[in-house]
Short mmCIF file of C-alpha atoms in Angstrom, two decimals:
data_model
loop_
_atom_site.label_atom_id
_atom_site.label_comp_id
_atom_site.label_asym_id
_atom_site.label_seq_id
_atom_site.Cartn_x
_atom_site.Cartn_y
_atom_site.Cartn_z
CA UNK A 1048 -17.83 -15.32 -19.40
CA UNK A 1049 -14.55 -14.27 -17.06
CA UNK A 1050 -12.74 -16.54 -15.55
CA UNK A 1051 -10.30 -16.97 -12.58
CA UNK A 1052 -8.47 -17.84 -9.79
CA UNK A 1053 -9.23 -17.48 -6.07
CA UNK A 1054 -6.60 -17.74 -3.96
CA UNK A 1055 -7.40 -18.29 0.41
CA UNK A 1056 -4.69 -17.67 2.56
CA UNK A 1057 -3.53 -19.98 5.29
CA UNK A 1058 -4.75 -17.18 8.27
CA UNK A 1059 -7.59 -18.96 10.50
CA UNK A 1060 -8.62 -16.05 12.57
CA UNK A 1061 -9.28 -12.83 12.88
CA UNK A 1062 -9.94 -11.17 16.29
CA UNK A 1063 -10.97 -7.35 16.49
CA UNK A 1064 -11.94 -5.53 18.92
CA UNK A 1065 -10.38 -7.38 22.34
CA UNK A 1066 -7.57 -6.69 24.36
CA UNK A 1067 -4.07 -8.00 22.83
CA UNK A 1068 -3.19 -9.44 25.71
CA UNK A 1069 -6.31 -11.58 26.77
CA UNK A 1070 -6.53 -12.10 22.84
CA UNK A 1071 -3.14 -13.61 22.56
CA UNK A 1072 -3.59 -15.79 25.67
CA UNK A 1073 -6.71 -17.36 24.11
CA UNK A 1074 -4.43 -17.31 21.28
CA UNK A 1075 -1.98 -19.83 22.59
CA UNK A 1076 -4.77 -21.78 24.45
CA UNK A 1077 -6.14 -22.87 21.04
CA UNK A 1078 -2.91 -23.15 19.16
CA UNK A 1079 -0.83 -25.33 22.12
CA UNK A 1080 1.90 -23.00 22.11
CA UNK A 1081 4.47 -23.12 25.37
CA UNK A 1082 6.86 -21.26 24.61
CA UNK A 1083 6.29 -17.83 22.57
CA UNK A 1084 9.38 -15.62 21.30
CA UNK A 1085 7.60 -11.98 21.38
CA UNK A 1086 8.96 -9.76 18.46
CA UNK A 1087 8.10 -6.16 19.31
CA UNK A 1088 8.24 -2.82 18.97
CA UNK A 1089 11.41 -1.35 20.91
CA UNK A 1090 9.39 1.48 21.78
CA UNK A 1091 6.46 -0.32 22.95
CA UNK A 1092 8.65 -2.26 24.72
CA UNK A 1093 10.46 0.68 26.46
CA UNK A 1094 8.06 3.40 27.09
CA UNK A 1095 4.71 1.39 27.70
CA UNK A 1096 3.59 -1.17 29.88
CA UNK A 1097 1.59 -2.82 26.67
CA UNK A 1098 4.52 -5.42 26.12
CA UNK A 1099 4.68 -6.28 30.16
CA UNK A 1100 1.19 -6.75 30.20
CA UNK A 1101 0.72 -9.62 27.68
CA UNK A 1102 4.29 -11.24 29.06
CA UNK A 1103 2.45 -11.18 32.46
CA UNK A 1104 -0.61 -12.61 30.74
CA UNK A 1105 1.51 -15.63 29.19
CA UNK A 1106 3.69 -16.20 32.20
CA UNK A 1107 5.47 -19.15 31.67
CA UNK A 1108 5.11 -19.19 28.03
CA UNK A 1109 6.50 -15.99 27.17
CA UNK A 1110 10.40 -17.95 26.38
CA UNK A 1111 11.90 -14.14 25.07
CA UNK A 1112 11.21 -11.10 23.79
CA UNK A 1113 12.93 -9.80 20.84
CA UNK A 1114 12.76 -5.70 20.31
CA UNK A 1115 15.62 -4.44 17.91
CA UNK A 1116 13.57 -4.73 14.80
CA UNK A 1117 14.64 -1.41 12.42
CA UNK A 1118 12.63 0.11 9.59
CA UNK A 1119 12.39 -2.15 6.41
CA UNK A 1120 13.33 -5.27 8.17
CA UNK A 1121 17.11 -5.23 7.31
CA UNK A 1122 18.88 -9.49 6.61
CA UNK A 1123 21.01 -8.72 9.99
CA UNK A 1124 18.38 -7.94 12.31
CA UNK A 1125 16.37 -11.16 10.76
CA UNK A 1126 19.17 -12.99 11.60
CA UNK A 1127 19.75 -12.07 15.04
CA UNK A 1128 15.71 -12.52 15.85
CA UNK A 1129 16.14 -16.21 14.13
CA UNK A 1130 19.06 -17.07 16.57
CA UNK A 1131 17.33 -16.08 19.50
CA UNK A 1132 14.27 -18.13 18.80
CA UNK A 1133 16.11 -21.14 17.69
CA UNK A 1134 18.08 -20.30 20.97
CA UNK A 1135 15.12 -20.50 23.20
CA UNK A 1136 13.26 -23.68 20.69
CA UNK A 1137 10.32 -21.01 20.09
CA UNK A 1138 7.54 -22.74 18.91
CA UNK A 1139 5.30 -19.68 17.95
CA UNK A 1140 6.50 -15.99 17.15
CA UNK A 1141 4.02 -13.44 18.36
CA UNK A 1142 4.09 -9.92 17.11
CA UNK A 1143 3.42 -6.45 18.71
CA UNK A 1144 4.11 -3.92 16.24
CA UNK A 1145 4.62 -2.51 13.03
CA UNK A 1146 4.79 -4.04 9.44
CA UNK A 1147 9.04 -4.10 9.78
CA UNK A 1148 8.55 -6.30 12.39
CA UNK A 1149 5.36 -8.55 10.84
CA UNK A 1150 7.51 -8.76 7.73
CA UNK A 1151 10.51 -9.92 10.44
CA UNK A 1152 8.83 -12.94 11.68
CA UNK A 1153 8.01 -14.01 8.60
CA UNK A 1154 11.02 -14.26 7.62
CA UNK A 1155 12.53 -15.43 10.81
CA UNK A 1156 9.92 -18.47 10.17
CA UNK A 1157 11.49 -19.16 6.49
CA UNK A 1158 15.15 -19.23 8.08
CA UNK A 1159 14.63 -21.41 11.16
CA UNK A 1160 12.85 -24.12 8.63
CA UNK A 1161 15.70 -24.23 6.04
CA UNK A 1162 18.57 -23.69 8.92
CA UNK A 1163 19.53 -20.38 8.11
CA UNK A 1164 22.28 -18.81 10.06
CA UNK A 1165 24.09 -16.19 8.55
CA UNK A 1166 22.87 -13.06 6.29
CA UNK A 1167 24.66 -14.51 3.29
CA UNK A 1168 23.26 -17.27 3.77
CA UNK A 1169 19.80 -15.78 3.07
CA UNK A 1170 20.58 -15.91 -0.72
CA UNK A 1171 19.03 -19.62 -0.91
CA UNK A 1172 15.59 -18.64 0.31
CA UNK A 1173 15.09 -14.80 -1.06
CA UNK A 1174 12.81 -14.26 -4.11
CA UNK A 1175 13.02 -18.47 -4.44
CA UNK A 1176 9.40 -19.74 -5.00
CA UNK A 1177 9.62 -22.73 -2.77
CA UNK A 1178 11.08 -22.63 0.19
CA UNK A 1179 10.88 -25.60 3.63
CA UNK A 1180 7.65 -24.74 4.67
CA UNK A 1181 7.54 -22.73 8.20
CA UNK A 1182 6.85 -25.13 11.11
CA UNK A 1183 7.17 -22.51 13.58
CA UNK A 1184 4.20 -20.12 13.03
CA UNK A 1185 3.33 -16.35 13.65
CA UNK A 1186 0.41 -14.67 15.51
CA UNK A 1187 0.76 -10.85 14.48
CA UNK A 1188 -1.22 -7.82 16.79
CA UNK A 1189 -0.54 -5.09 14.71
CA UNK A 1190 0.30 -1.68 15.74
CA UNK A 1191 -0.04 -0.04 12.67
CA UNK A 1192 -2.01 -0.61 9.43
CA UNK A 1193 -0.12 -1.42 6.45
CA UNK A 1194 -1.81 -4.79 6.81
CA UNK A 1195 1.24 -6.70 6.03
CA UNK A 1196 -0.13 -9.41 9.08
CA UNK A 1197 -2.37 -10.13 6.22
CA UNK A 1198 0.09 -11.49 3.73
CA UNK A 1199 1.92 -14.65 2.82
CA UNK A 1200 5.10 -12.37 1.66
CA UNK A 1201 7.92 -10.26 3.78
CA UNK A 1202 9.96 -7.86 2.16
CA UNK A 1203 13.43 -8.05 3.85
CA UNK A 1204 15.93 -5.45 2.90
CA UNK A 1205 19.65 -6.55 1.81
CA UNK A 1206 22.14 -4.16 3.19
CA UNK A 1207 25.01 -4.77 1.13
CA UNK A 1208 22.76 -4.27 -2.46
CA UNK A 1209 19.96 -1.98 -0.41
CA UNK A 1210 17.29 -3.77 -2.74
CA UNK A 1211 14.36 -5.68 -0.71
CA UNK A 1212 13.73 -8.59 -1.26
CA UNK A 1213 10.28 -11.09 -1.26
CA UNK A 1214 10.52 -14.00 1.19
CA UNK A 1215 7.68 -15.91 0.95
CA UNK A 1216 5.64 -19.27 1.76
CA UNK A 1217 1.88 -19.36 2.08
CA UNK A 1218 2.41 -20.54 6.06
CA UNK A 1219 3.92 -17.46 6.86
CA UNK A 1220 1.08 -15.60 6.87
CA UNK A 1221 0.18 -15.53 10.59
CA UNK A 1222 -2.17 -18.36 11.91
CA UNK A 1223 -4.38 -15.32 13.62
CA UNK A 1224 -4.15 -11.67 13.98
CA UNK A 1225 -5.45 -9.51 16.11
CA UNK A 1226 -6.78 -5.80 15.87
CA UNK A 1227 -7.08 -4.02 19.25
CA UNK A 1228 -7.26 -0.12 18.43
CA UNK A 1229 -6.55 0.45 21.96
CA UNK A 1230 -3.00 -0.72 21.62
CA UNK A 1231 -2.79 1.59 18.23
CA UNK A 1232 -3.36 4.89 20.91
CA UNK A 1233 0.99 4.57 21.31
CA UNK A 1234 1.85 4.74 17.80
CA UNK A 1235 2.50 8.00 16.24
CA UNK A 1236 0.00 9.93 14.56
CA UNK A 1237 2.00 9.90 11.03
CA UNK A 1238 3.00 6.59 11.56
CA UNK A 1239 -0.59 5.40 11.75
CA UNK A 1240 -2.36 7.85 9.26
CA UNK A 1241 0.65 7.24 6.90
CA UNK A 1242 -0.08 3.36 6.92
CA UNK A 1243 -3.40 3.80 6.58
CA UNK A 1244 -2.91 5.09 2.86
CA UNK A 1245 -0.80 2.53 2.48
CA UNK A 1246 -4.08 0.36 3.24
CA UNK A 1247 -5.49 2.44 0.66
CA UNK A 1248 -3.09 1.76 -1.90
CA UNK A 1249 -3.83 -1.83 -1.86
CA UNK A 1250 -7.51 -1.57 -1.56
CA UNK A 1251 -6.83 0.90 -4.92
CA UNK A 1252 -4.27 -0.94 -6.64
CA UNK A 1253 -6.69 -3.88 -6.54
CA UNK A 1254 -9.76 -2.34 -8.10
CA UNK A 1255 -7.70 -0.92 -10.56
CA UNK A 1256 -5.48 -4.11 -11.49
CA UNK A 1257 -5.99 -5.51 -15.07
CA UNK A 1258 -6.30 -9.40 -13.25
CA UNK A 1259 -9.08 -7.94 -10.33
CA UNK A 1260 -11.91 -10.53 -9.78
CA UNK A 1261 -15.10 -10.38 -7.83
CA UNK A 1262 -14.08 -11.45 -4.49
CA UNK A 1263 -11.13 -8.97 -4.39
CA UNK A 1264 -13.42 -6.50 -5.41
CA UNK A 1265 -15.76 -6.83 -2.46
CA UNK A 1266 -13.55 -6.59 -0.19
CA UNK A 1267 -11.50 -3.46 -1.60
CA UNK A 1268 -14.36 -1.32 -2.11
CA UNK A 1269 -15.54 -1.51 1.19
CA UNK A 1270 -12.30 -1.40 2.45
CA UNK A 1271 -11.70 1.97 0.99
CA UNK A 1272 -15.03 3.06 1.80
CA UNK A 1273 -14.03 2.31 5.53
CA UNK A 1274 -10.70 3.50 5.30
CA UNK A 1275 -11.54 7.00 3.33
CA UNK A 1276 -14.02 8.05 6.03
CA UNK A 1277 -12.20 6.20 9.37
CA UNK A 1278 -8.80 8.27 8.63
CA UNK A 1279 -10.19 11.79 8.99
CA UNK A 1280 -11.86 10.88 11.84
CA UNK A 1281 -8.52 9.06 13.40
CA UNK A 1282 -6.89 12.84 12.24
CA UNK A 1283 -9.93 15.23 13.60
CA UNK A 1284 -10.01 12.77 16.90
CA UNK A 1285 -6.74 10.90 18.04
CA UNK A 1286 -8.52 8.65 20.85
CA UNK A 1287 -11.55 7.69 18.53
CA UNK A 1288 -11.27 4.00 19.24
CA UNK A 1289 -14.30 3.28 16.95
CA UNK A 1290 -12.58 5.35 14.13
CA UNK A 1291 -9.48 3.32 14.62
CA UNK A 1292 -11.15 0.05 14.64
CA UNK A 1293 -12.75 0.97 11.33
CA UNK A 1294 -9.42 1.99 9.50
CA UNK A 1295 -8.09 -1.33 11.61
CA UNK A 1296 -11.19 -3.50 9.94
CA UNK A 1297 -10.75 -1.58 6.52
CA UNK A 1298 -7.15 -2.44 6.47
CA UNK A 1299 -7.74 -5.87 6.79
CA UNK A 1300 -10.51 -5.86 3.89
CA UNK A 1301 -7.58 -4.33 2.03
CA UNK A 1302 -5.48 -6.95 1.87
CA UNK A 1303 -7.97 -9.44 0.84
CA UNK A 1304 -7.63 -8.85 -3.01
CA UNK A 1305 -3.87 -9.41 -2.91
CA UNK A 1306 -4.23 -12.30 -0.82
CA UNK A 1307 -6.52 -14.07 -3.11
CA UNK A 1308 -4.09 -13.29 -6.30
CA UNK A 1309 -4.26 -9.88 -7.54
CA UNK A 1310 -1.54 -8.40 -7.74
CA UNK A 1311 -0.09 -4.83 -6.94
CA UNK A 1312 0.84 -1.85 -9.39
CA UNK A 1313 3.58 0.76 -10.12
CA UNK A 1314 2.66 2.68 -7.00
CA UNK A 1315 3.29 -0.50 -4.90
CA UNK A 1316 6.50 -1.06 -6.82
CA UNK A 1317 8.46 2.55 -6.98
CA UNK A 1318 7.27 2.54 -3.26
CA UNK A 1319 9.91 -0.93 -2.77
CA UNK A 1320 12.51 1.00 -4.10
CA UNK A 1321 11.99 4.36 -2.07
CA UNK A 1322 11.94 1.87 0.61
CA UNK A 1323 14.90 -0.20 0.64
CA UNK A 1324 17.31 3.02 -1.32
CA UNK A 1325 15.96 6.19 0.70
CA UNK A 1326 14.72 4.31 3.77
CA UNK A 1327 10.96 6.66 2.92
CA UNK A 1328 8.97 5.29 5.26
CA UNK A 1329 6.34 2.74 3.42
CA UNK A 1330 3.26 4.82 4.09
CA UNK A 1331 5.05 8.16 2.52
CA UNK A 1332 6.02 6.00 0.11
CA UNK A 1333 2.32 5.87 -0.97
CA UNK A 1334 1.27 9.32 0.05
CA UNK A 1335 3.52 10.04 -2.77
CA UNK A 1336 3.35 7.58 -5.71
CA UNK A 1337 -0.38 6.68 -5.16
CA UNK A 1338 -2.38 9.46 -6.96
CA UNK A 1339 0.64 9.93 -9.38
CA UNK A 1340 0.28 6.56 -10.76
CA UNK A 1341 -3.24 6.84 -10.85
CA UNK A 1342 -2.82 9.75 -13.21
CA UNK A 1343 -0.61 8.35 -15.38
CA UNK A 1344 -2.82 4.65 -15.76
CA UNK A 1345 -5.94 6.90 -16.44
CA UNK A 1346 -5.54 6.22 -20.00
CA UNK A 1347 -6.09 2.59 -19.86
CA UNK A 1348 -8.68 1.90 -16.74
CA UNK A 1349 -10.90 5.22 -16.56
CA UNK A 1350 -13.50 2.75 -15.39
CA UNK A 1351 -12.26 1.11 -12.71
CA UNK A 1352 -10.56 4.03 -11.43
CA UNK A 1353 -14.22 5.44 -11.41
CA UNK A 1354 -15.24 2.94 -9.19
CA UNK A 1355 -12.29 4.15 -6.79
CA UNK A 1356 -13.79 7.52 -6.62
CA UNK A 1357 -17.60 6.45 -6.16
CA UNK A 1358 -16.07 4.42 -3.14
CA UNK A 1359 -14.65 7.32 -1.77
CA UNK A 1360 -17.68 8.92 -1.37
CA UNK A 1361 -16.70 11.48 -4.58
CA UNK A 1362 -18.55 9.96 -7.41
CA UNK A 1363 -17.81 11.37 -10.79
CA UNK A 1364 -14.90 12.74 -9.97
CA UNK A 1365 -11.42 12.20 -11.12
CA UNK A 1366 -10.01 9.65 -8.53
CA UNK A 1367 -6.09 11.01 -8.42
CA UNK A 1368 -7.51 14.16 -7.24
CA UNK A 1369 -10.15 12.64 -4.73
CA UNK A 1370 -6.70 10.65 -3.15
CA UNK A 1371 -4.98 13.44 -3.44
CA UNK A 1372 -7.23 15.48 -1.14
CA UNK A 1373 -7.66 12.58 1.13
CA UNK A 1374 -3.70 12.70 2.24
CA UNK A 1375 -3.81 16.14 2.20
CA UNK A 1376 -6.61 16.33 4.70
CA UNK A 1377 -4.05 13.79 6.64
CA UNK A 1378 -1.29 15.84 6.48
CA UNK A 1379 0.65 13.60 4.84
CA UNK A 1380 3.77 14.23 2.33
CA UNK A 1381 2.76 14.76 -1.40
CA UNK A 1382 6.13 14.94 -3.24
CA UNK A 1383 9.35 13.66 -3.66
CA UNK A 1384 11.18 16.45 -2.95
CA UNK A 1385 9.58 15.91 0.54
CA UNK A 1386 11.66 13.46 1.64
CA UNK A 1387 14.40 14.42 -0.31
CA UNK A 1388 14.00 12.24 -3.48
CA UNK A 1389 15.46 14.78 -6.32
CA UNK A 1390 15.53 13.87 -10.02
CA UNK A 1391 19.31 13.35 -10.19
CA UNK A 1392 17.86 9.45 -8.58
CA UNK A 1393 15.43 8.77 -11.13
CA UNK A 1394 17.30 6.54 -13.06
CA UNK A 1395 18.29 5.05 -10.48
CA UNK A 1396 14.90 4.58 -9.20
CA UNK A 1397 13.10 3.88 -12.24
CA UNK A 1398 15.72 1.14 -13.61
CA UNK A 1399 15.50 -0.93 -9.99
CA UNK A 1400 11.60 -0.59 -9.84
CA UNK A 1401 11.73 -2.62 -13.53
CA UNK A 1402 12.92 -5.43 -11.41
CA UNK A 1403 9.91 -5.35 -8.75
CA UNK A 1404 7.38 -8.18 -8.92
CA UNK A 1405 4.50 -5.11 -9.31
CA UNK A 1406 6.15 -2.65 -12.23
CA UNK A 1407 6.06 -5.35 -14.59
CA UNK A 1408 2.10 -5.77 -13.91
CA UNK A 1409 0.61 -2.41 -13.42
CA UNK A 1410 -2.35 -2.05 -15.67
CA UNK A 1411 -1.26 0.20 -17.81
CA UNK A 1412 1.74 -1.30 -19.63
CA UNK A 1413 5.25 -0.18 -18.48
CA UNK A 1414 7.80 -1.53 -20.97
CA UNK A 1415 10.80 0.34 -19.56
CA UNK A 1416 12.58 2.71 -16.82
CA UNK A 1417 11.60 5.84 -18.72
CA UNK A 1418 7.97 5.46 -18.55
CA UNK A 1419 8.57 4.97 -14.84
CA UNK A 1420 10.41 8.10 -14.83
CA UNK A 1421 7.42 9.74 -16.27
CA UNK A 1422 5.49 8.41 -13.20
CA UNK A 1423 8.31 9.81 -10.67
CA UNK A 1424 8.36 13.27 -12.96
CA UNK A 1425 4.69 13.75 -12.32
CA UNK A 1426 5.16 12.79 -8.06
CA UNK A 1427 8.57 15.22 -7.93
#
């Protein structure tokens, strides 16, 4: 008889399909919100009228907008997004953008509950289990589909030590998100396929984890199954909105396995570290590691990884090599050399992925850096 744990997530709504800016208006309606910090995407912000449309929606509840979020959600720029809203006595942060900026307010929502002011300061609240719980909440309309909207943890990067670091509280998970795939038409076409195998590394790294349950399981598998087919279609036909919405719905099955408790593997865990070192974009990150890791945790969960392929539409066949053709259909980088990752960083690499909360529980065992180097040996 198994047993387990399910874990629910403090995230009350989902809204897909609607435009973000009547979504977030009914949004604030229901939560009481007056006065909204937007975090967005600079770009958005700059070169489409997406951002001025939900600030006219909102009016006089739209207190700021905050739009100098960088890649991997560096302590300084947390900082600065944290000052504004405690500037402006925010008492909601709404998001329009990508996964450095979902991770942001999450963070910003950990620092403005346990006063927070300076980047060093951040050292009492990284990787610490227990936090002051958020009062000031999050409503996330994601641009792009890493699906970190969808998670009670924001990896922040520290620039003096360049390792990334897990803030975390189960009430910063956003109180709603909301998937428009008309709003996804702006970001760029690597940007959103490259996220979407990001998707699909969760979805995988789920099925295959030694601790998957049931209810993780539904949702992953047809997750992938709606992922794996939506992203060629998103790649064959760039203003597909149905396509989009799939990979936007799949995405969001994705996450629901790590959500309720199971955790993440090696691929999830080298990817940190390509991150927060090399500044490799997260999706590339997986484009890379994904079907490597696969290869090398055949050994110990052939059947599980089967049920990866089946999903995929490619049952019976060897599921690194069904991924593998997936992101090459995409277009997507397949080697480290790619994005200039040489071997002389290995050690480097493998020693600092050890200290990742996913290394340590990829299913097949990883008792050291050189096994990890294996795993970066076979993705070079």
């Amino acid at each position: 008889m198994i047993t387990g744990r399910v874990v629910f997530g403090a995230m009350e709504e989902v809204v897909y399909g609607q435009p973000a800016a009547a979504a977030v208006t009914e949004q604030l309606d229901r939560i009481g919100a007056q006065r909204a910090l937007l975090m967005v995407s600079g770009t958005l912000n700059r070169t489409t009228d997406e951002i001025a449309k939900i600030k006219d929606a909102l009016g006089g509840r739209c207190a700021g907008v905050f739009d100098a979020m960088p890649a991997h959600t560096p302590r300084a720029a947390v900082i600065a997004a944290t000052e504004q809203a405690r500037a402006i006595q925010a008492d909601l942060v709404v998001t329009i953008g990508g996964g450095s900026i979902t991770d942001g307010a999450k963070a910003v929502q950990i620092c403005l509950a346990n006063d927070i002011r300076t980047t060093a300061d951040m050292d009492r609240v990284a990787n610490q289990a227990s936090p002051v719980a958020p009062k000031v909440r999050q409503i996330s309309v994601p641009t792009t589909i890493s699906g970190g909207e969808f998670s009670a943890i924001a990896g922040v990067t520290n620039e003096a030590t360049r390792v990334k670091e897990k803030f975390a509280h189960p009430l910063v998970m956003p109180r709603a998100a909301i998937l428009d795939p008309t709003i996804t038409l702006h970001t760029p076409e690597w940007l959103f396929l490259s996220t979407g195998i990001r998707a699909v590394d969760h979805c995988v790294e789920a099925i295959c984890s030694r601790e998957a349950h049931p209810y993780g399981d539904a949702q992953a598998l047809r997750g992938l199954a709606m992922l794996a087919a939506g992203l060629p279609r998103v790649k064959a036909d760039p203003t597909d909105l149905d396509a989009r919405l799939d990979c936007q719905i799949g995405t969001w099955l994705s996450m629901g396995a790590l959500s309720a408790g199971v955790p993440m593997g090696a691929s999830h865990g080298i990817g940190y570290v390509l991150g927060a070192v090399f500044d490799v974009p997260h999706g590339h990150t997986s484009c890379i590691m994904l079907p490597a890791v696969m290869r090398w945790n055949k050994a110990a969960n052939h059947d599980r990884q089967a049920l990866v392929a089946a999903a995929m539409g490619h049952a019976g066949e060897d599921a690194g090599d069904v991924l593998d053709a997936l992101i090459r259909v995409l277009g997507m980088p397949r080697s480290l050399r790619e994005v200039n990752v040489g071997p002389e960083h290995f050690e480097r690499i493998a020693t600092q992925a050890m200290g990742t909360p996913w290394v340590p529980r990829n299913p097949r065992t990883i008792e050291g850096p050189a096994q990890v180097r294996e795993i970066l040996e076979m993705a070079a």
